[in-house]
Coordinates of C-alpha atoms in Angstrom, one line a residue:
Chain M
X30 CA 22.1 18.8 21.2
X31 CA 23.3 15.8 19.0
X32 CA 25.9 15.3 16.5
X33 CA 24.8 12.8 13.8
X34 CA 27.3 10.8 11.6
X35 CA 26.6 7.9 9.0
X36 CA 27.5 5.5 12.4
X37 CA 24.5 7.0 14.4
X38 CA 22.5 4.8 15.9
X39 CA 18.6 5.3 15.8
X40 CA 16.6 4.9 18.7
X41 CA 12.4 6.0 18.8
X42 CA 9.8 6.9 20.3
X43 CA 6.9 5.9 18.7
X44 CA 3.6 7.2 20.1
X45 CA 0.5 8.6 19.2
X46 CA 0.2 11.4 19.6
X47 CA 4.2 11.8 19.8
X48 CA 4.2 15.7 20.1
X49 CA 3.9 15.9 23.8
X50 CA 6.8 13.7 24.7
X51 CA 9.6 14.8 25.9
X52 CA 13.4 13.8 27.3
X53 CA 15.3 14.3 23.9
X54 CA 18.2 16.4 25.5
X55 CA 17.8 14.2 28.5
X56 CA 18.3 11.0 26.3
X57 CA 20.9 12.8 24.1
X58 CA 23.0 13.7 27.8
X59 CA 22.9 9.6 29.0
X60 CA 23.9 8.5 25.2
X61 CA 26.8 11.2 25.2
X62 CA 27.9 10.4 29.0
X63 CA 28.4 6.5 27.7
X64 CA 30.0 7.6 24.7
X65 CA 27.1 5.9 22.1
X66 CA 26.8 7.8 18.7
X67 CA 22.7 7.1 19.1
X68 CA 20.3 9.8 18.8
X69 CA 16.6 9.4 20.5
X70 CA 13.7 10.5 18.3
X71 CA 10.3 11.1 17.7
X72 CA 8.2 8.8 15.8
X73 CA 4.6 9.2 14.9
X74 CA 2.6 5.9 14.4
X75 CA -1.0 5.8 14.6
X76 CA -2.7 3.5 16.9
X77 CA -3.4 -0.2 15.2
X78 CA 0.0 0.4 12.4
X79 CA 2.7 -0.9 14.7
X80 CA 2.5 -3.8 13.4
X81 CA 3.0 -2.5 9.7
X82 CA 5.6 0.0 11.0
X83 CA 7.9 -2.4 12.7
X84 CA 8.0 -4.6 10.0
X85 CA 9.7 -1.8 7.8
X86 CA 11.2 -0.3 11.2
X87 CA 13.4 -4.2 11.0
X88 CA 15.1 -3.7 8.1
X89 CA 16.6 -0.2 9.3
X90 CA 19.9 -1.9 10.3
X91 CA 20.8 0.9 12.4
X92 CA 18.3 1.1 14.5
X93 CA 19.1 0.1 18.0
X94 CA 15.9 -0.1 19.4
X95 CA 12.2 1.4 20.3
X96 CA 10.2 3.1 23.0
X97 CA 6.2 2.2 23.2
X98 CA 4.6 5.0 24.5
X99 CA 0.6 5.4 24.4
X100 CA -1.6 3.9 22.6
X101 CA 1.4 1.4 21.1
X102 CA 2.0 -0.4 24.9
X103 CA -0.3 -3.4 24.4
X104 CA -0.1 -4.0 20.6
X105 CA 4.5 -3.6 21.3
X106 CA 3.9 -6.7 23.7
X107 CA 1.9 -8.7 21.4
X108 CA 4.3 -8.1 18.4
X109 CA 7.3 -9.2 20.3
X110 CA 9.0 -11.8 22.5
X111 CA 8.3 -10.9 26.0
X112 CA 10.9 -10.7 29.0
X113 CA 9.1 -11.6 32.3
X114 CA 8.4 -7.7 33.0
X115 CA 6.5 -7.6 29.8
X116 CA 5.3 -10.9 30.3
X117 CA 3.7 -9.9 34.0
X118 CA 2.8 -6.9 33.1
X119 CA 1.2 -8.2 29.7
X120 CA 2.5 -5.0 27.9
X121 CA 6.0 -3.2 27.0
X122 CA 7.4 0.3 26.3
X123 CA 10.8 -1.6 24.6
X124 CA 11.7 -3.5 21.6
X125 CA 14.6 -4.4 20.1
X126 CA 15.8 -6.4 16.8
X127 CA 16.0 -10.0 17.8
X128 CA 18.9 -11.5 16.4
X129 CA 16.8 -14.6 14.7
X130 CA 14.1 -11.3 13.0
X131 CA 11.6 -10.2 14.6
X132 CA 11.9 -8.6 17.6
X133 CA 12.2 -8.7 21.8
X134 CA 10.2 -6.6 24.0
X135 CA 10.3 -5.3 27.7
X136 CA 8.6 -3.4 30.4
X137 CA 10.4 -0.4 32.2
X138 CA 7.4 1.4 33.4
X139 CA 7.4 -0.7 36.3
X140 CA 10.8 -0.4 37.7
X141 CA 10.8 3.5 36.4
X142 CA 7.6 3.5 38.6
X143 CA 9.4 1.8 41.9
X144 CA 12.8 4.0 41.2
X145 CA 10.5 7.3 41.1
X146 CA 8.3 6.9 44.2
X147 CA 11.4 5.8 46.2
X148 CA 13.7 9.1 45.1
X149 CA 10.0 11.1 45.5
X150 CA 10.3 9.7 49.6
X151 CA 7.3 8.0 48.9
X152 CA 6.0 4.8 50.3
X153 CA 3.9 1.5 48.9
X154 CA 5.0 -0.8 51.7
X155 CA 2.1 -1.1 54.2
X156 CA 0.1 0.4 52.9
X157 CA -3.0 0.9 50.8
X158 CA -2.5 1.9 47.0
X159 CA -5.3 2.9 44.5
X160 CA -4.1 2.3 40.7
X161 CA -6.3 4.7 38.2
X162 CA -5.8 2.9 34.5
X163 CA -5.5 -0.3 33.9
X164 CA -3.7 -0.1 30.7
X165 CA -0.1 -0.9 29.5
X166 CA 1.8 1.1 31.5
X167 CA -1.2 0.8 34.9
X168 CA -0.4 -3.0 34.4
X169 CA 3.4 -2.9 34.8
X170 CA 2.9 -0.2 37.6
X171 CA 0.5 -2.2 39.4
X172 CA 2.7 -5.3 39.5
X173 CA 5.7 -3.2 40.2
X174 CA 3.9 -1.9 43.2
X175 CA 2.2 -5.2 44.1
X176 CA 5.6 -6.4 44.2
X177 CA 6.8 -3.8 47.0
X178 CA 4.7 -5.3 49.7
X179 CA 1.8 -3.3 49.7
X180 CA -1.4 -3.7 52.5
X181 CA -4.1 -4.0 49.7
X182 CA -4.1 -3.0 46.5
X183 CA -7.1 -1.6 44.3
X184 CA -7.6 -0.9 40.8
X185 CA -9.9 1.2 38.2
X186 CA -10.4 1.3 34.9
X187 CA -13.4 3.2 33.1
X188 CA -13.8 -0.4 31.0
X189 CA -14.3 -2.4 34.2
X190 CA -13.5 -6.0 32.1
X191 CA -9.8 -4.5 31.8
X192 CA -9.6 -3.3 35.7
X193 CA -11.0 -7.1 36.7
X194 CA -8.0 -8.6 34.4
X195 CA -5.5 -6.9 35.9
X196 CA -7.0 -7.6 39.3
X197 CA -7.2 -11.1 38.9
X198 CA -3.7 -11.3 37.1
X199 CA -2.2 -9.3 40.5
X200 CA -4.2 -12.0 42.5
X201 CA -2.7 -15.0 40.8
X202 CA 1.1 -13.6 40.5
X203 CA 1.1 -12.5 44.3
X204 CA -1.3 -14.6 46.5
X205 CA -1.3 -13.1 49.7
X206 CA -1.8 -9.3 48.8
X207 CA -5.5 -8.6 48.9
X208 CA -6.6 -7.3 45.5
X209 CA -10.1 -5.5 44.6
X210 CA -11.4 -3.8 41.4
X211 CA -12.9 -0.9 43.0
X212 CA -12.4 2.8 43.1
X213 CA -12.2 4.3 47.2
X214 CA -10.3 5.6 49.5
X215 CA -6.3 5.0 49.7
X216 CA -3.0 6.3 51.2
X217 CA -1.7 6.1 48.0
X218 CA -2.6 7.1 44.9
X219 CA -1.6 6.3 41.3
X220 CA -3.0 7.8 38.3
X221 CA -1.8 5.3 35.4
X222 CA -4.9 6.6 32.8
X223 CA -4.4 9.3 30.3
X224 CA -6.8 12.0 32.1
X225 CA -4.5 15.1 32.6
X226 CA -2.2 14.6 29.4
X227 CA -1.7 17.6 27.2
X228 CA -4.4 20.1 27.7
X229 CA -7.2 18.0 29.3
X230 CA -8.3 19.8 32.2
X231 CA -10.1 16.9 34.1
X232 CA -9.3 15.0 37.4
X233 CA -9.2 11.2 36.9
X234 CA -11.0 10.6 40.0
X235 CA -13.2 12.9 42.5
X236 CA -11.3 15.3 44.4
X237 CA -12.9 13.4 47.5
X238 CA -10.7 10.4 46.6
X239 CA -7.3 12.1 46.5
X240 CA -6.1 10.7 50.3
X241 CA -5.7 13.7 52.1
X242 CA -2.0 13.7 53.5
X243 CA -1.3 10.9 51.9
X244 CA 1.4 10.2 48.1
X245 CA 0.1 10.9 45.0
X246 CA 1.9 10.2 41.5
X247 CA 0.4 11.1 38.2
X248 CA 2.7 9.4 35.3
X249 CA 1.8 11.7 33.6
X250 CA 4.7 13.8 32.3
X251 CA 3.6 17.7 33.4
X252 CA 4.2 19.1 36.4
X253 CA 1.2 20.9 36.6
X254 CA -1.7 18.2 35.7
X255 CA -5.4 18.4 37.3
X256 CA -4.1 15.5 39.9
X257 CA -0.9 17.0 40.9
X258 CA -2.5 20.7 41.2
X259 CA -5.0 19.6 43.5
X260 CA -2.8 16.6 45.3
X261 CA -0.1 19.5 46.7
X262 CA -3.5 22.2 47.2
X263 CA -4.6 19.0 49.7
X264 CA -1.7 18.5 51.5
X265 CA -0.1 15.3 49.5
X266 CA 3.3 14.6 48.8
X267 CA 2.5 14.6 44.7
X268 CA 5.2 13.8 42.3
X269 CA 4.7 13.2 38.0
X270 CA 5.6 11.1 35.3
X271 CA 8.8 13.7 34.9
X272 CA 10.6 11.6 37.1
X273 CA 9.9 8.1 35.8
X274 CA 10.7 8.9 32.6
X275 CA 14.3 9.9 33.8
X276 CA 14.6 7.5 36.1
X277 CA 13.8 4.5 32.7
X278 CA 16.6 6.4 30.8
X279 CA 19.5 4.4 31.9
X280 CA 17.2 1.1 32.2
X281 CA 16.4 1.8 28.3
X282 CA 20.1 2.4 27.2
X283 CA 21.2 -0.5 29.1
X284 CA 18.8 -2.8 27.5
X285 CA 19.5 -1.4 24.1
X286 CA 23.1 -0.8 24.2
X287 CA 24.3 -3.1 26.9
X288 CA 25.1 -2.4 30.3
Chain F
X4 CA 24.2 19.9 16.1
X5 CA 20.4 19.4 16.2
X6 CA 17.8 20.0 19.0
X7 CA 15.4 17.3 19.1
X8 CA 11.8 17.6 20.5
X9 CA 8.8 15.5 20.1
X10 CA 7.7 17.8 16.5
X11 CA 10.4 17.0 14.6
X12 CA 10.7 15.7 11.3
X13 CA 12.5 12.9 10.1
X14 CA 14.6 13.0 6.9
X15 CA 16.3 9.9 6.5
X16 CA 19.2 9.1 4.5
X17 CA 18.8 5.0 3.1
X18 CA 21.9 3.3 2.0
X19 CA 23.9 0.5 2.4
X20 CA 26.0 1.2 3.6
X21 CA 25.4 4.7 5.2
X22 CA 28.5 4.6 7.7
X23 CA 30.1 6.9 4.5
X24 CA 27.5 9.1 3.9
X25 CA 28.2 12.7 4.8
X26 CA 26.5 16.2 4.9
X27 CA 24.8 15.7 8.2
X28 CA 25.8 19.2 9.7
X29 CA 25.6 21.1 6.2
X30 CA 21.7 19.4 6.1
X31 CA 21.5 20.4 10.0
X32 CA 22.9 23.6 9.2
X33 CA 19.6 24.8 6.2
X34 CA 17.1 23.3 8.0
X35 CA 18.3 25.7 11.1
X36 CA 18.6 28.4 8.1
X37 CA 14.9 28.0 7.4
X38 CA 13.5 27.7 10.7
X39 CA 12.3 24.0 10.4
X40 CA 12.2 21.7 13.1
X41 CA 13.6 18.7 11.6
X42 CA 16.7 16.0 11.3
X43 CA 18.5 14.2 9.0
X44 CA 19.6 10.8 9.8
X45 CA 21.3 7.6 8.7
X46 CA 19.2 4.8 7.9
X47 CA 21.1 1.8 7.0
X48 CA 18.6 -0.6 4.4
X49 CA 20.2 -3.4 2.9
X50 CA 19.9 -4.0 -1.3
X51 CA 17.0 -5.7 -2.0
X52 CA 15.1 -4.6 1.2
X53 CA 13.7 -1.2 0.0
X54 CA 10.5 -1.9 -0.7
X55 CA 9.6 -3.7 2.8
X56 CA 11.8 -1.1 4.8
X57 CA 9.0 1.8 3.0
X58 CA 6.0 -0.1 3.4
X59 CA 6.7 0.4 7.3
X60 CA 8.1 3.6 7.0
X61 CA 5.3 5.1 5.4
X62 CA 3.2 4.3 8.9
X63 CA 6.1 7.2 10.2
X64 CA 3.8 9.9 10.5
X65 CA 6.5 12.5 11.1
X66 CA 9.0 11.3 8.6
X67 CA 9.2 14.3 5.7
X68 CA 10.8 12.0 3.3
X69 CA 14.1 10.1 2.3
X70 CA 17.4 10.8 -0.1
X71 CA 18.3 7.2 -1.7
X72 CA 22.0 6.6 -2.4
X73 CA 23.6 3.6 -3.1
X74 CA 22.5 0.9 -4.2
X75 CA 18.3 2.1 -4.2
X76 CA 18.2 4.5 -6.7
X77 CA 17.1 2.4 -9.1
X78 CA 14.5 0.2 -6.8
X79 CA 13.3 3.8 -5.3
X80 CA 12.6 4.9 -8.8
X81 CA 11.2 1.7 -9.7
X82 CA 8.6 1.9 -5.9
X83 CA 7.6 5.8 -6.4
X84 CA 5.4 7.8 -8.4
X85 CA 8.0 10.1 -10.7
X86 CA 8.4 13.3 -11.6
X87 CA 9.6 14.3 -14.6
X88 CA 13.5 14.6 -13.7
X89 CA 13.3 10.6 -12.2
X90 CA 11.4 9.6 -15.3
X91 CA 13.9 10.9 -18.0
X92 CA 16.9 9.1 -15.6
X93 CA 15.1 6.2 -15.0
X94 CA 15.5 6.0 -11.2
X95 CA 15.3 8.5 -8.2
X96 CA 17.6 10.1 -5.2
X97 CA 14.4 11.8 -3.5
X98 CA 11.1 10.3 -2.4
X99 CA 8.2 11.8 -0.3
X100 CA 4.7 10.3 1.4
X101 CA 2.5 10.8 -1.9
X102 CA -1.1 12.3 -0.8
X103 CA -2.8 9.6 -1.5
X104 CA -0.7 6.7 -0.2
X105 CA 2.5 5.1 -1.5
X106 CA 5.4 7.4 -2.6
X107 CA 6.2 10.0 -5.0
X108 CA 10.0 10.3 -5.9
X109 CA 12.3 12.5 -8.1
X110 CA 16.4 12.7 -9.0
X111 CA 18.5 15.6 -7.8
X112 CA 21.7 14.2 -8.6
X113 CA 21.7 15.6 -12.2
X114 CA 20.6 19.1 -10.9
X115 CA 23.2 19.1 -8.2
X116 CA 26.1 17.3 -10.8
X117 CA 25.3 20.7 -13.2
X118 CA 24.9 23.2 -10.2
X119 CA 28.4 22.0 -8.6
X120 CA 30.6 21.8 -12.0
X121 CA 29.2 25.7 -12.9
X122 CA 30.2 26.4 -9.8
X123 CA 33.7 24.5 -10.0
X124 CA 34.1 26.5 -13.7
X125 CA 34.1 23.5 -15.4
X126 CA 32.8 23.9 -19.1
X127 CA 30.1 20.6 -20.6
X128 CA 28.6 22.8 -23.5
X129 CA 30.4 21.8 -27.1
X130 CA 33.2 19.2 -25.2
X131 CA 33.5 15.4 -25.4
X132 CA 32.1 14.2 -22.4
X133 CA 32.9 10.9 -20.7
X134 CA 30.6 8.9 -18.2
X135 CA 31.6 6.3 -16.2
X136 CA 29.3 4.4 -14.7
X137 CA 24.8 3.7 -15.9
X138 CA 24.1 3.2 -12.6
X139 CA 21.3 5.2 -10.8
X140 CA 23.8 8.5 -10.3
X141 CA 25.5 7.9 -14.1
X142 CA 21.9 7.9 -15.7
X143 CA 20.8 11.3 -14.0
X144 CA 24.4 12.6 -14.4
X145 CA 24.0 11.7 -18.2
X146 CA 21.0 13.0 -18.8
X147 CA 22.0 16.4 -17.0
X148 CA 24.8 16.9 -19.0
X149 CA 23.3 16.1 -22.4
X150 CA 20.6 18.5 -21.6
X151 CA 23.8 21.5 -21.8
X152 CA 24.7 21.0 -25.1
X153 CA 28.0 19.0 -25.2
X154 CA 29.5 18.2 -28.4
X155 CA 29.5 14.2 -27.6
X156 CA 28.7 12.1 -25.0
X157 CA 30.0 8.7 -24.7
X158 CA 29.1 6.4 -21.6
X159 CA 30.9 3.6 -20.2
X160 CA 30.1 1.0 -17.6
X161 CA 31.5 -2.9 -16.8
X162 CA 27.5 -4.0 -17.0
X163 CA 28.1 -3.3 -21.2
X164 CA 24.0 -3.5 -21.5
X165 CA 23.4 -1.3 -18.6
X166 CA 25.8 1.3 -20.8
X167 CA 24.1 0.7 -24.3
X168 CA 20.3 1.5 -22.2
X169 CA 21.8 4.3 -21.0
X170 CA 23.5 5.2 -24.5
X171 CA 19.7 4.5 -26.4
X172 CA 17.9 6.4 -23.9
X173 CA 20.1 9.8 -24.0
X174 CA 19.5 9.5 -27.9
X175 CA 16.4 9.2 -27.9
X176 CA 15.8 12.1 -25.7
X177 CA 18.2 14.7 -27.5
X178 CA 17.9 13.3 -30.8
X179 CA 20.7 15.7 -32.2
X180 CA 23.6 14.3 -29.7
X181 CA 25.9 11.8 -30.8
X182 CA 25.8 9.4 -28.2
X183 CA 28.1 6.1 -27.9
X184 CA 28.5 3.3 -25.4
X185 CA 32.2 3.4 -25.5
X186 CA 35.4 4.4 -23.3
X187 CA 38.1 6.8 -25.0
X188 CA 39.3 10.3 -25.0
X189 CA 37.5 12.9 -23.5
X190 CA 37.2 17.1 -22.1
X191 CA 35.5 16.1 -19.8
X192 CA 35.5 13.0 -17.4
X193 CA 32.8 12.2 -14.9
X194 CA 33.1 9.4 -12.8
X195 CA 29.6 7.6 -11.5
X196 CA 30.7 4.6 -10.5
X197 CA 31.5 3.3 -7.1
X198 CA 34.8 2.5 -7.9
X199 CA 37.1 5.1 -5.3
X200 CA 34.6 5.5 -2.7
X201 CA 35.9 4.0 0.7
X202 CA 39.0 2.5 0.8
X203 CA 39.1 1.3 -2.7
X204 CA 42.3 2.2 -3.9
X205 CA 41.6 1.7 -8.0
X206 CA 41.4 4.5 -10.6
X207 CA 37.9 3.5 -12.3
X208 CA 39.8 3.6 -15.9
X209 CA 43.2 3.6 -17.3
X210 CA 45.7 6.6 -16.5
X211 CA 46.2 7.1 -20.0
X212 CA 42.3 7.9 -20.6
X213 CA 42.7 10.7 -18.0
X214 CA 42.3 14.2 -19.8
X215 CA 45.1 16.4 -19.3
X216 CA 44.4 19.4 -19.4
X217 CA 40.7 18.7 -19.1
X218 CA 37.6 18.8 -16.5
X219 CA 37.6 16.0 -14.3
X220 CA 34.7 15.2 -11.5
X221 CA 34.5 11.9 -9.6
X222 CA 30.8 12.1 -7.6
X223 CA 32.5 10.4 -4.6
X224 CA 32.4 12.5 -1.7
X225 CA 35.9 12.1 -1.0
X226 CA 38.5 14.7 -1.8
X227 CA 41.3 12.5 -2.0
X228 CA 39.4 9.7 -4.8
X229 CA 42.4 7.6 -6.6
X230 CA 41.0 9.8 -9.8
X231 CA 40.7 13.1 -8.4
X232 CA 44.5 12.7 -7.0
X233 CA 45.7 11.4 -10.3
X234 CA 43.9 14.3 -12.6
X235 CA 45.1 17.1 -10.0
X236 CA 48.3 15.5 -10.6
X237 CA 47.8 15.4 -14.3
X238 CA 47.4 19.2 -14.4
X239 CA 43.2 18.8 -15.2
X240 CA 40.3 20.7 -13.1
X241 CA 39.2 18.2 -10.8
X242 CA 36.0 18.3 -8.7
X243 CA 34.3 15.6 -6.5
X244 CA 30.9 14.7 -5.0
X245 CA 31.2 16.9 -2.0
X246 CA 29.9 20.0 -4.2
X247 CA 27.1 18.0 -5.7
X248 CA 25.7 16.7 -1.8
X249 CA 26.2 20.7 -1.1
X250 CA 24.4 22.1 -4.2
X251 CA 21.6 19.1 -3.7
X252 CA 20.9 20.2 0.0
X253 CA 18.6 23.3 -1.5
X254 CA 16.6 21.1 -3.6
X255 CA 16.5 18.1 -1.3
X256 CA 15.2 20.8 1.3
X257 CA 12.6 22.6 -1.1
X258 CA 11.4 19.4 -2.7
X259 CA 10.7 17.8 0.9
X260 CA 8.6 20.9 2.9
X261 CA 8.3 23.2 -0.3
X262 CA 9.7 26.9 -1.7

């Protein structure tokens, strides 16, 4: 529940679809607990008009910033002046009105990502972690992960020329960590690609994939997607994109509002 | 209060400034009456910057529409397709995605002007009516009135051929009126200009001009305006702009998501 007033600040989602999403009382609790007159809100842009949209979306003065959320990831990064978590991960879920015009972007997904897995008990150090989705938000996670000292890391895309990028990008920014573009077996596993969202019924990978015993996180935002149904039937510790999205909240209003 | 989720619309109010504007519960309040899921919101655009600030927000998918007020009535009219109510006052409080592409506007302000001064028991038909003001709200408020039969309308603004437009245009349209660009004794006083909103402290014409006795309403959404103070304390009827937002909110609604 929010109160607006002519001082409220605007702060959105944009997203394609934008139905799905959720944290709006969630956002409106972390605004109200710093004491921001901001409300968080959905908005709808279609994939390939950000560009048009945030040239408007500037001259809304009270607008304190944006959230990037699927398909908007890749294109938010291009549009904007990159911090070096959008700059490594080569996409961002933030932007804000730079104070010359135009507009600064950043990464949270990654460091939502790390925050989750740790308050989920889960592990990445030492061990061996299969990223599904090598999109915006499968780029920030795998270089969040990379970045927690991980045995090997593999990734997959279903457009293999975006799963070797990222591979190669992982390979140059952490040397030592042995990197593949391949889909196998794991201890832990990722799912960074759309399959499961809203009412798609499919597995991202083969059930014979999902490491028995092992972690499983689907960033996903439903606690009952394909992955995570069959992760907890096989005996995983399986956790969803629920708790990544609540653990970016006070990342986000930091980097919009100050810390 | 409002309950955000990710199928909300957007109804933005555009101003500058906006910190002012009121009527976000009472809006809150008729959406909730008619079961629709939407919000209305602040959005602070600076003069000048309409036309770039609706070129991106017409990539907002989920935005219903936008109210204009001050100072883009006259560059919303002047951006929108209008209907017959913006055409006859030559600039527009209301615009809407148009079918096609682009905008469509209209101009509730002369609809909620003669719904809030019935409802005050103030009297237009067969009085002297003063305007001040040929601005965006003066023109609708103008045209409105002359449309109820007053015996003589006279219209007054510092801008002297932003006054004698307004004056030509009310004559041509109700060719039996005598219409004058001038300032003098009146029934009934309507203030239109900005002068009392905020902290401005000036009556927007001399005390003397004041009609005692008289109908006095001062569109300002304030109920302590330097005029309506001095015309309560003059003995007159006095109104202000809080009944026209309130009378405008059934229009604004049914204009922007239908009957």
């Amino acid at each position: 529940m929010t109160t607006i007033t002519g001082a409220t600040r605007l702060v959105g989602i944009v997203g394609d679809p934008v139905r799905q999403v959720k944290g709006f009382a969630e956002y409106a609790e972390a605004f109200a607990a710093r004491g921001l007159d901001a409300v968080y809100l959905p908005m709808h842009v279609r994939a390939g008009e950000l560009a048009a949209f945030l040239a408007g979306a500037r001259r809304m003065r009270n607008l304190a910033g944006l959230v990037a959320t699927i398909p908007h990831k890749q294109e938010a990064f291009a549009l904007a002046e990159p911090d070096a978590a959008a700059r490594r991960a080569g996409s961002a879920n933030l932007l804000r009105p730079a104070a010359g015009g135009g507009w600064e972007c950043s990464m949270a997904d990654g460091a939502g990502f790390v925050a989750a897995v740790e308050a989920a008990g889960m592990t990445i150090r030492g061990r061996t972690v299969q990223i599904l989705g090598a999109g915006g938000a499968g780029r920030a996670v795998a270089m969040a992960a990379a970045e927690q000292g991980p045995a090997r890391i593999a990734v997959h895309d279903t457009d293999c020329a975006r799963a070797e990028r990222l591979a190669a990008d992982i390979a140059r920014e952490f040397p030592g960590l042995p990197v593949a573009q391949a889909l196998g077996e794991s201890e832990m596993l990722v799912n960074c690609s759309p399959v499961g969202m809203n009412d798609d019924t499919r597995l991202p990978l083969s059930e014979a994939l999902i490491p028995r015993g092992g972690d499983v996180y689907d960033i996903v935002n439903r606690p009952d997607t394909p992955l995570v149904v069959a992760a907890r039937r096989l005996g995983c510790r399986a956790d969803h994109g629920r708790s990544m999205m609540l653990a970016q909240i006070p990342i986000v209003t930091s980097w919009l509002f100050g810390p």
